[in-house]
Each structure stands twice: as structure tokens, then as C-alpha cells.
């Protein structure tokens, strides 16, 4: 445990852990930006398409 935060769900711990490892599994194929969370990627993608996420 790097920062001491605790999580009730294993998935939440995994997502938070990416902030410490800089892992960004969701990559924008248009501009190359990477995101740790899928929801943030979807919001970003709308900047290219003009569609709401």
C-alpha cells in the first residue's frame, strides 16, 4: 500500500493504484492522450466528436 487509503471494492483499489504507477490503459487514438479511468476517456473523446459522452 503506497498512500494508506483503503477501499471496500477491489476494483476501486485497482483504479486508484494507477495514480501511483501512471498506468493509463485508455488511450485516445486521435491525439494520443492517456487516461486512468474509462469515464474520463469518454468525456475527452467527446472533444473530438462533438457528441456528449
PDB file of C-alpha atoms in Angstrom:
ATOM      1  CA  UNK A   1       0.000   0.000   0.000  1.00  0.00           C
ATOM      2  CA  UNK A   2       1.586   3.244  -1.151  1.00  0.00           C
ATOM      3  CA  UNK A   3      -0.568   6.023   0.287  1.00  0.00           C
ATOM      4  CA  UNK A   4      -2.571   4.319   3.024  1.00  0.00           C
ATOM      5  CA  UNK A   5      -6.021   4.796   1.518  1.00  0.00           C
ATOM      6  CA  UNK A   6      -8.427   1.919   1.997  1.00  0.00           C
ATOM      7  CA  UNK A   7     -11.155   0.755  -0.367  1.00  0.00           C
ATOM      8  CA  UNK A   8     -14.170  -1.507   0.076  1.00  0.00           C
ATOM      9  CA  UNK A   9     -14.096  -2.736  -3.505  1.00  0.00           C
ATOM     10  CA  UNK A  10     -11.100  -4.352  -5.163  1.00  0.00           C
ATOM     11  CA  UNK A  11     -11.815  -2.529  -8.424  1.00  0.00           C
ATOM     12  CA  UNK A  12     -11.629   0.847  -6.720  1.00  0.00           C
ATOM     13  CA  UNK A  13      -8.218  -0.003  -5.304  1.00  0.00           C
ATOM     14  CA  UNK A  14      -7.021  -1.062  -8.762  1.00  0.00           C
ATOM     15  CA  UNK A  15      -8.202   2.181 -10.364  1.00  0.00           C
ATOM     16  CA  UNK A  16      -6.667   4.289  -7.590  1.00  0.00           C
ATOM     17  CA  UNK A  17      -3.414   2.356  -7.863  1.00  0.00           C
ATOM     18  CA  UNK A  18      -2.997   3.676 -11.390  1.00  0.00           C
ATOM     19  CA  UNK A  19      -2.408   7.151  -9.973  1.00  0.00           C
ATOM     20  CA  UNK A  20       0.766   5.839  -8.352  1.00  0.00           C
ATOM     21  CA  UNK A  21       2.017   3.792 -11.315  1.00  0.00           C
ATOM     22  CA  UNK A  22       0.996   6.268 -14.033  1.00  0.00           C
ATOM     23  CA  UNK A  23      -0.660   3.373 -15.884  1.00  0.00           C
ATOM     24  CA  UNK A  24      -3.076   4.780 -18.483  1.00  0.00           C
ATOM     25  CA  UNK A  25      -4.889   1.915 -20.201  1.00  0.00           C
ATOM     26  CA  UNK A  26      -7.409   4.125 -22.024  1.00  0.00           C
ATOM     27  CA  UNK A  27      -5.625   5.836 -24.905  1.00  0.00           C
ATOM     28  CA  UNK A  28      -7.119   8.337 -27.342  1.00  0.00           C
ATOM     29  CA  UNK A  29      -6.327   7.109 -30.841  1.00  0.00           C
ATOM     30  CA  UNK A  30      -6.790  10.629 -32.234  1.00  0.00           C
ATOM     31  CA  UNK A  31      -4.417  12.696 -30.071  1.00  0.00           C
ATOM     32  CA  UNK A  32      -2.565  10.099 -28.005  1.00  0.00           C
ATOM     33  CA  UNK A  33      -3.634  11.263 -24.536  1.00  0.00           C
ATOM     34  CA  UNK A  34      -3.934   8.511 -21.951  1.00  0.00           C
ATOM     35  CA  UNK A  35      -6.427   8.137 -19.115  1.00  0.00           C
ATOM     36  CA  UNK A  36      -6.548   6.048 -15.964  1.00  0.00           C
ATOM     37  CA  UNK A  37     -10.358   5.862 -15.924  1.00  0.00           C
ATOM     38  CA  UNK A  38     -12.699   4.927 -18.755  1.00  0.00           C
ATOM     39  CA  UNK A  39     -15.197   7.627 -17.767  1.00  0.00           C
ATOM     40  CA  UNK A  40     -12.535  10.338 -18.142  1.00  0.00           C
ATOM     41  CA  UNK A  41     -11.582   8.932 -21.543  1.00  0.00           C
ATOM     42  CA  UNK A  42     -15.212   9.040 -22.709  1.00  0.00           C
ATOM     43  CA  UNK A  43     -15.512  12.685 -21.670  1.00  0.00           C
ATOM     44  CA  UNK A  44     -12.279  13.511 -23.505  1.00  0.00           C
ATOM     45  CA  UNK A  45     -13.361  11.646 -26.636  1.00  0.00           C
ATOM     46  CA  UNK A  46     -16.359  13.960 -26.932  1.00  0.00           C
ATOM     47  CA  UNK A  47     -13.968  16.874 -27.524  1.00  0.00           C
ATOM     48  CA  UNK A  48     -13.068  15.248 -30.843  1.00  0.00           C
ATOM     49  CA  UNK A  49     -16.524  14.029 -31.877  1.00  0.00           C
ATOM     50  CA  UNK A  50     -18.741  16.789 -30.522  1.00  0.00           C
ATOM     51  CA  UNK A  51     -21.064  14.135 -29.088  1.00  0.00           C
ATOM     52  CA  UNK A  52     -21.958  14.026 -25.411  1.00  0.00           C
ATOM     53  CA  UNK A  53     -20.489  11.036 -23.553  1.00  0.00           C
TER      54      UNK A  53
END
